Coordinates of C-alpha atoms in Angstrom, one line a residue:
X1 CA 134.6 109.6 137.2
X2 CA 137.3 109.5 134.7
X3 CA 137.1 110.2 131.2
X4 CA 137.9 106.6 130.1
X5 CA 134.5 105.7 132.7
X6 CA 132.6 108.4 131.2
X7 CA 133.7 106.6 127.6
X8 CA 132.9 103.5 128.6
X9 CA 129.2 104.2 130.2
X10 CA 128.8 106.0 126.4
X11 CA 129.3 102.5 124.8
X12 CA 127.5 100.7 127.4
X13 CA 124.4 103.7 126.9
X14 CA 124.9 103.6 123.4
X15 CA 124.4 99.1 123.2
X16 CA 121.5 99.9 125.0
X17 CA 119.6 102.3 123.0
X18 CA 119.9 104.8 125.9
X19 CA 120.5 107.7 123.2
X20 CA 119.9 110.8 125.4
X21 CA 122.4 109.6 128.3
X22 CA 124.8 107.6 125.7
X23 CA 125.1 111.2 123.7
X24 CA 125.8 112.9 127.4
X25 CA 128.4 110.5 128.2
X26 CA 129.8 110.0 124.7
X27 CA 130.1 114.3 124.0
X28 CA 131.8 114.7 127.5
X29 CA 134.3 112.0 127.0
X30 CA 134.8 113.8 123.1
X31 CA 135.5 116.8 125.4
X32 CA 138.2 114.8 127.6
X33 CA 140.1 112.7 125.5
X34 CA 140.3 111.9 121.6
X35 CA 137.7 109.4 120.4
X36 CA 138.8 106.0 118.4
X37 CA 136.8 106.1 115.3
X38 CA 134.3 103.9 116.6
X39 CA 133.3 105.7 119.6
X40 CA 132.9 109.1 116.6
X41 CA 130.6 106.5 115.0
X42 CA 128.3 106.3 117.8
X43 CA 128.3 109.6 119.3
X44 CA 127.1 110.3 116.0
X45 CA 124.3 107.3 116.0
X46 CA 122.9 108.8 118.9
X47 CA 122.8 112.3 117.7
X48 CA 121.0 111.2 114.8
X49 CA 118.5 109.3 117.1
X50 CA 118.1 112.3 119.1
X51 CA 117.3 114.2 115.2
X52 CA 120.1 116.3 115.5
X53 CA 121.5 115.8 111.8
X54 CA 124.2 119.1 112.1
X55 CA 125.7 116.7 114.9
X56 CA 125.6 113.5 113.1
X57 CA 127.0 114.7 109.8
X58 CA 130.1 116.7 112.3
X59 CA 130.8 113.2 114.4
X60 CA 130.8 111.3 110.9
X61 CA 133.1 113.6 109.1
X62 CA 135.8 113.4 112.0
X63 CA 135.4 109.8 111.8
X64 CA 136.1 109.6 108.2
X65 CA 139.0 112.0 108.7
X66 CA 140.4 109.6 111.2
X67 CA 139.8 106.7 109.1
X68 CA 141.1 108.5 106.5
X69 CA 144.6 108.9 108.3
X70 CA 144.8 105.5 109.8
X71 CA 144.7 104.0 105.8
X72 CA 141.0 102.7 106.1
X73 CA 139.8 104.1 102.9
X74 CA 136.9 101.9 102.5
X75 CA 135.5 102.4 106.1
X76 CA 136.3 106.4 105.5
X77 CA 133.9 105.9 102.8
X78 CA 131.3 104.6 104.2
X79 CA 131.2 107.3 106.5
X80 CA 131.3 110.0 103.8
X81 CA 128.1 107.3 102.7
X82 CA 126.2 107.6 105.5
X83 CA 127.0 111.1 105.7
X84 CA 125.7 112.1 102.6
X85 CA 122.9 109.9 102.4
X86 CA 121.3 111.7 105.6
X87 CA 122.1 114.8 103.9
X88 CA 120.3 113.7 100.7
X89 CA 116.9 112.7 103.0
X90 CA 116.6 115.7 104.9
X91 CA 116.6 117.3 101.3
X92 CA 119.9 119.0 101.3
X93 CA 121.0 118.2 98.2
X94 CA 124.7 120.0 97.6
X95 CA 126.1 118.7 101.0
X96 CA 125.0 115.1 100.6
X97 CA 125.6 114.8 97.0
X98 CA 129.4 115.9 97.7
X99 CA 129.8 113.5 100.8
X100 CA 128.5 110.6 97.8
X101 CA 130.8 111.8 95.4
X102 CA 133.8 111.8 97.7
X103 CA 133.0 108.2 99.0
X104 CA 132.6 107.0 95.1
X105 CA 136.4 108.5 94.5
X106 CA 138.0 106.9 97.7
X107 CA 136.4 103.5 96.7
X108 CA 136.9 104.1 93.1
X109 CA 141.2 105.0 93.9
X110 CA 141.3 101.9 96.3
X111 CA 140.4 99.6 93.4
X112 CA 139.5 96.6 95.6
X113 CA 136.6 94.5 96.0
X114 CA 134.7 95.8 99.4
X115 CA 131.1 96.3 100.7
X116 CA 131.4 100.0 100.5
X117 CA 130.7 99.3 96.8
X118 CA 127.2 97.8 97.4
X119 CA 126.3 100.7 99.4
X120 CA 127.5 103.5 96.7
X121 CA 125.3 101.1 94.6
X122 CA 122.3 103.0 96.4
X123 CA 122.5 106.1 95.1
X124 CA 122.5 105.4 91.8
X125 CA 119.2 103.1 92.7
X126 CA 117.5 105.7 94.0
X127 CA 118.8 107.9 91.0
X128 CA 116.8 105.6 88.7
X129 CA 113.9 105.4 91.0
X130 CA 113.6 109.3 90.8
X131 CA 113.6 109.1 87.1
X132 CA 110.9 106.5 86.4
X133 CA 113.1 103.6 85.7
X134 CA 112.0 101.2 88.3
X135 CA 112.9 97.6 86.5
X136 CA 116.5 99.0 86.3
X137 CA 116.7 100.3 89.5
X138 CA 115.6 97.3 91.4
X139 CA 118.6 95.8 89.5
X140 CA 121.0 97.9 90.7
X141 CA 119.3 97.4 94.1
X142 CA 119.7 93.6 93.8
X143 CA 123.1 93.9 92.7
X144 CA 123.8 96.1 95.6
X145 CA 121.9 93.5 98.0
X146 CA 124.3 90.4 96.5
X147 CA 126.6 92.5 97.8
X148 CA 125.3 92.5 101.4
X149 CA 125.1 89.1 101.0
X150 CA 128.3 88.0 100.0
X151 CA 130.3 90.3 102.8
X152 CA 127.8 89.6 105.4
X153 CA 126.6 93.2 106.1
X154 CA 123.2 92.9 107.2
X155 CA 122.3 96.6 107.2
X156 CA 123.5 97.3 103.2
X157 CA 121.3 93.5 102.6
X158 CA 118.1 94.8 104.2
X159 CA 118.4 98.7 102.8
X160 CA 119.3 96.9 99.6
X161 CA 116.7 94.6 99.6
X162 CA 113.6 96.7 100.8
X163 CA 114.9 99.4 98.4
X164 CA 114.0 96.9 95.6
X165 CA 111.1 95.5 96.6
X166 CA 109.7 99.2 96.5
X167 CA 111.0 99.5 93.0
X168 CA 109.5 96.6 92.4
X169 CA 106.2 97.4 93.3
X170 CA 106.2 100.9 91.8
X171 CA 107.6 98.9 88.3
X172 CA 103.8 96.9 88.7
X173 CA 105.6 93.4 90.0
X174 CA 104.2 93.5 93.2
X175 CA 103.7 90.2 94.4
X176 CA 108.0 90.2 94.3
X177 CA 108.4 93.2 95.8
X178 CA 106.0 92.5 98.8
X179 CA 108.3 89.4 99.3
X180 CA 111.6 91.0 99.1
X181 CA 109.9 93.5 101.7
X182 CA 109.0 90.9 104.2
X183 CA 112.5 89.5 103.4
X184 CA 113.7 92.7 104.4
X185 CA 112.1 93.1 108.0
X186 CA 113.4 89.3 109.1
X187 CA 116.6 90.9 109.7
X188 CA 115.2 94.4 111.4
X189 CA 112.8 93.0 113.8
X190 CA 115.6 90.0 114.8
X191 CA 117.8 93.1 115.5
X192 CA 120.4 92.0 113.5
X193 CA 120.5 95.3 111.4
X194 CA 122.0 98.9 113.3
X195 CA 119.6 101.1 114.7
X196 CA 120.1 103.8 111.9
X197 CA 119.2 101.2 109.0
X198 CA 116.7 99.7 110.8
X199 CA 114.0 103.0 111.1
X200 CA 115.3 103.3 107.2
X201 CA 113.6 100.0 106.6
X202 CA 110.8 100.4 109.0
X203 CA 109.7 103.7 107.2
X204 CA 110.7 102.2 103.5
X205 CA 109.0 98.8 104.1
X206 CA 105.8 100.7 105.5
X207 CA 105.6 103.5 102.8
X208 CA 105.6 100.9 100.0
X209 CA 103.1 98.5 101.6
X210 CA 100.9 101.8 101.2
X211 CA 102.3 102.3 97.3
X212 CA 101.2 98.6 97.0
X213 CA 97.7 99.2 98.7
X214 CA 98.8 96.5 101.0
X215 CA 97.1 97.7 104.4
X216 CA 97.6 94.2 106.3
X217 CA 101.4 94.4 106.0
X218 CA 101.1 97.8 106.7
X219 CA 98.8 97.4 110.2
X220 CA 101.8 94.7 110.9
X221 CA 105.2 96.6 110.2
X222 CA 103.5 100.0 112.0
X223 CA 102.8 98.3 114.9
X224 CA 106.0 96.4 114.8
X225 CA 108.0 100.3 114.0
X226 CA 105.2 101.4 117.3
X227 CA 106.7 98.8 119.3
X228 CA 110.7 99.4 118.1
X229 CA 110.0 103.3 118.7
X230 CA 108.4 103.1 122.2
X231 CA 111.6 100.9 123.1
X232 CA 113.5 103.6 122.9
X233 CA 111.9 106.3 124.8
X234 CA 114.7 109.3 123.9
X235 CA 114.0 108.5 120.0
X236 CA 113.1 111.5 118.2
X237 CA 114.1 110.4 114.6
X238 CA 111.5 107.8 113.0
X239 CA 108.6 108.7 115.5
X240 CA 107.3 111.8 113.4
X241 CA 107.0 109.1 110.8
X242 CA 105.9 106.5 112.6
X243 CA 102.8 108.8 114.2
X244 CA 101.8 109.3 109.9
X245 CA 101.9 106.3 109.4
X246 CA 99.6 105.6 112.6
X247 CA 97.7 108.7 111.5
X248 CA 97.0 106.6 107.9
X249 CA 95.6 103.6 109.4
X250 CA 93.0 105.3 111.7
X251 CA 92.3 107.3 108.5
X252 CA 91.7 104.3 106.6
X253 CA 89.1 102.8 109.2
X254 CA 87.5 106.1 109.3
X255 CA 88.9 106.6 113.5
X256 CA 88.6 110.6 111.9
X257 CA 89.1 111.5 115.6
X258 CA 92.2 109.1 116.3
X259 CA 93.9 110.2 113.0
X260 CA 93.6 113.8 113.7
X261 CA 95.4 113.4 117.3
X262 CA 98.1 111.3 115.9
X263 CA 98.9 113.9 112.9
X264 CA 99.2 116.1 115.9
X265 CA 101.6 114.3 117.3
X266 CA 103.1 113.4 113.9
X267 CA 103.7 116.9 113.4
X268 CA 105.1 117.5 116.8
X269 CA 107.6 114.8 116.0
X270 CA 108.7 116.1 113.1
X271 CA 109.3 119.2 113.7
X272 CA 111.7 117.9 117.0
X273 CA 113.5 115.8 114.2
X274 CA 113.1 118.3 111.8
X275 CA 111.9 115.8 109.2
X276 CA 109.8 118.0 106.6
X277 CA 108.6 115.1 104.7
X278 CA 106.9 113.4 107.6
X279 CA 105.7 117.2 108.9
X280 CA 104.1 117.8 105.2
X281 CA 102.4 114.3 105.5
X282 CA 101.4 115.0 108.9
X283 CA 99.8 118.6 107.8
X284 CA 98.0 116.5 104.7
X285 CA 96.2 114.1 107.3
X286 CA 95.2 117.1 109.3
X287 CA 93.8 118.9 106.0
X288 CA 91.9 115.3 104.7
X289 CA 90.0 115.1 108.3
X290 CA 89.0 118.2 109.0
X291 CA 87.7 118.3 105.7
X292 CA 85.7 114.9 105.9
X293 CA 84.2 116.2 109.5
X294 CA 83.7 119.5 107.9
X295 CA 86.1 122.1 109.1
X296 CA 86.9 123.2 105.8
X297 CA 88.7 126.1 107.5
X298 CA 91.0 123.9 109.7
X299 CA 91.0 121.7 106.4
X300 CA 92.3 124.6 104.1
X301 CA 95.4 125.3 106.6
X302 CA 96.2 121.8 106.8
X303 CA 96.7 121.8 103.1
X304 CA 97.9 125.0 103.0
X305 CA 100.8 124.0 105.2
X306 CA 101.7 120.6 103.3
X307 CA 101.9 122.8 100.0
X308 CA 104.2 125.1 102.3
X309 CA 106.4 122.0 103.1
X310 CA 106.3 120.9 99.6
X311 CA 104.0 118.2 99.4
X312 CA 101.5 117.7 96.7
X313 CA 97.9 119.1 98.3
X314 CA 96.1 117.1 95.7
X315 CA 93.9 115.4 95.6
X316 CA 92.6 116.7 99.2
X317 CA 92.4 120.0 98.3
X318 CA 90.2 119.9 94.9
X319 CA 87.7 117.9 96.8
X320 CA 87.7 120.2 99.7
X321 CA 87.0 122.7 96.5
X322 CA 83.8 120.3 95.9
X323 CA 82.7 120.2 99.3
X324 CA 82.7 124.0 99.3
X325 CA 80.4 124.3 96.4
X326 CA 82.9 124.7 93.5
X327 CA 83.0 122.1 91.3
X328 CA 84.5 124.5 88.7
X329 CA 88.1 125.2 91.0
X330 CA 87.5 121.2 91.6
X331 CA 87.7 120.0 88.1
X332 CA 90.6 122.6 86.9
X333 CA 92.7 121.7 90.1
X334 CA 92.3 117.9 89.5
X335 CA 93.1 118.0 86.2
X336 CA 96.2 119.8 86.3
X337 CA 97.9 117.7 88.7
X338 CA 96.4 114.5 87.1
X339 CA 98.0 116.0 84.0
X340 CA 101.4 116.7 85.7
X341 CA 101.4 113.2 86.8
X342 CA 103.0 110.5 85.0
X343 CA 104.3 107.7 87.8
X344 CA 101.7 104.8 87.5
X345 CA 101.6 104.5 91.8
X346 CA 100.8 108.0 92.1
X347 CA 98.5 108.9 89.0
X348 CA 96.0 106.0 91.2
X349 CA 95.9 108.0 94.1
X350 CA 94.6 111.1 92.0
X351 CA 92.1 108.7 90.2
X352 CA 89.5 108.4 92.2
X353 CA 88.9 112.1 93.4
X354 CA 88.9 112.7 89.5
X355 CA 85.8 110.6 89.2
X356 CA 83.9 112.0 91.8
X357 CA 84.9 115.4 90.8
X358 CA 84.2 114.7 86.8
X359 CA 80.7 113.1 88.1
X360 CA 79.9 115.9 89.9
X361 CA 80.8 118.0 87.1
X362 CA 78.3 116.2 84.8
X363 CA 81.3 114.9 83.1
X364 CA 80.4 110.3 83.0
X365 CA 82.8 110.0 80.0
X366 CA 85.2 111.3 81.5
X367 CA 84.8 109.5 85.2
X368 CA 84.3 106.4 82.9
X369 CA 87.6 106.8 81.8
X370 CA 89.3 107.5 85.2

């Protein structure tokens, strides 16, 4: 088979979600021949869906190089974008925030009205987000969505638009956000929005149905991310957090048993996709049951490991701390990290492990008060 077969089966693998044979195909025609910018795009979009990051952020960067010298600013910047916003998730802060600032300049010399504005609108979002400002954040996330809207990019409208219905939400308007959420997953379920931006949504939509203790959209959009994931049956990235979020709901309807096996195979996930927020989550769930069954040994690790990862073990730890007798370690645990949190959506999920922990201490004022 020649190269320009092997190239074509690539796009054809690629159309079809086929991400372990569309990455064979693409990477041996990339050996062959030099790739059109395009074909760089999706080599990379199915080295991502296989959760190899190193790979994605190498076939984006060469695409942007080539965009770079063909005169296509703008679409060189949306690859230094999506380069750096990858970056920024998997925690890696230095890389991505350099690929962000080098798509701002190249958008920023062009001086021209483009879509790649909307998405460098994102950032500064999620900067606001980070620091507590959630009415002005879903701003510039409805500003960024307009955007979308007005150059007919459906992936920037429904990242746009779910981003601010989470800010939203978190700001205490939630009946709006929950709209702009289900808004949001019109376009991802009618698979009009990329494959990339579409387990972005998925995972955003889902995570701020559980910030909005919303558990009926949530049983919906994880069975709807259960159904998008098995479709694709090379995925690695999204599944770690799509088995949490499974591991949540069986949690939630006491299934201890069922939520134990699918943080296993959250964890598994993750670790393939090396995803260390979903693998934190997953190692939380794992700490929470065994400590409701009473393996408070299997229970310590669990939370052992999501502190490892860097996820808060409160407020699962300081009631394993009560289960095990001491309420004194409870109280002081459970206090500090109430104390340490200010964010209204997260302060409610220490709340009510305070009042069983101050009630057990003796403390009603106190509990009243939580």
């Amino acid at each position: 088979m020649s190269a320009v077969d092997v190239l074509e089966r690539g796009r054809a693998l690629s159309a079809q979600a086929a991400w372990l044979d569309a990455h064979e195909a693409l990477s041996s025609a990339d050996r062959s021949m030099p790739l059109l910018e395009t074909d760089l795009e999706r080599l990379a979009t199915s080295a991502y869906m296989l959760g190899r990051l190193d790979e994605y952020v190498d076939a984006m960067a060469r695409a942007h190089q080539l965009h770079l010298d063909a005169g296509a600013a703008p679409r060189a910047a949306r690859c230094a974008f999506w380069a750096g916003m990858q970056l920024l998730l998997a925690g890696e802060i230095g890389r991505g925030t350099g690929w962000i600032g080098r798509a701002r300049r190249l958008v920023e010399a062009e001086d021209v009205d483009c879509v790649e504005q909307g998405y460098l609108r994102l950032p500064e979002a999620f900067r606001c987000e980070m620091n507590g400002d959630y009415g002005k954040g879903a701003g510039v996330a409805g500003d960024a969505a307009a955007t979308g809207q007005r150059f007919g990019d459906r992936d920037l409208f429904a990242l746009a638009v779910h981003a601010q219905g989470h800010m939203l939400i978190k700001g205490g308007r939630t009946l709006e956000g929950l709209a702009l959420l289900d808004e949001a997953m019109v376009g991802v379920t009618s698979g009009e929005v990329s494959p990339i931006a579409s387990g972005m949504v998925y995972c955003g939509v889902i995570l701020a149905c559980r910030a909005a203790y919303e558990p009926r959209r949530a049983r919906e959009w994880t069975a709807a991310l259960t159904r998008w994931c098995e479709s694709q049956p090379d995925l690695v990235a999204f599944t770690g957090r799509c088995h949490v979020h499974r591991a949540e709901l069986r949690h939630l309807e006491g299934s201890w048993s069922d939520a134990l096996e699918e943080a296993r195979h959250a964890a598994d996930r993750a670790e393939r996709g090396n995803h260390r927020s979903a693998l934190a989550e997953a190692a939380y769930l794992q700490g929470d049951v065994h400590r409701l069954r009473g393996a408070f040994l299997e229970a310590e690790d669990g939370y052992r490991r999501a502190s490892e990862l860097g996820r808060e073990p409160q407020p699962g730890l300081a009631l394993l701390r009560l289960a095990q007798g001491d309420g004194q370690a409870a109280a002081a645990a459970i206090r500090r990290v109430l104390a340490e949190t200010t964010d209204p959506s997260d302060r409610v999920v220490q709340l009510p492990a305070y009042v069983e922990i101050m009630l057990a201490a003796g403390d009603v004022d106190e509990a009243l008060e939580a």
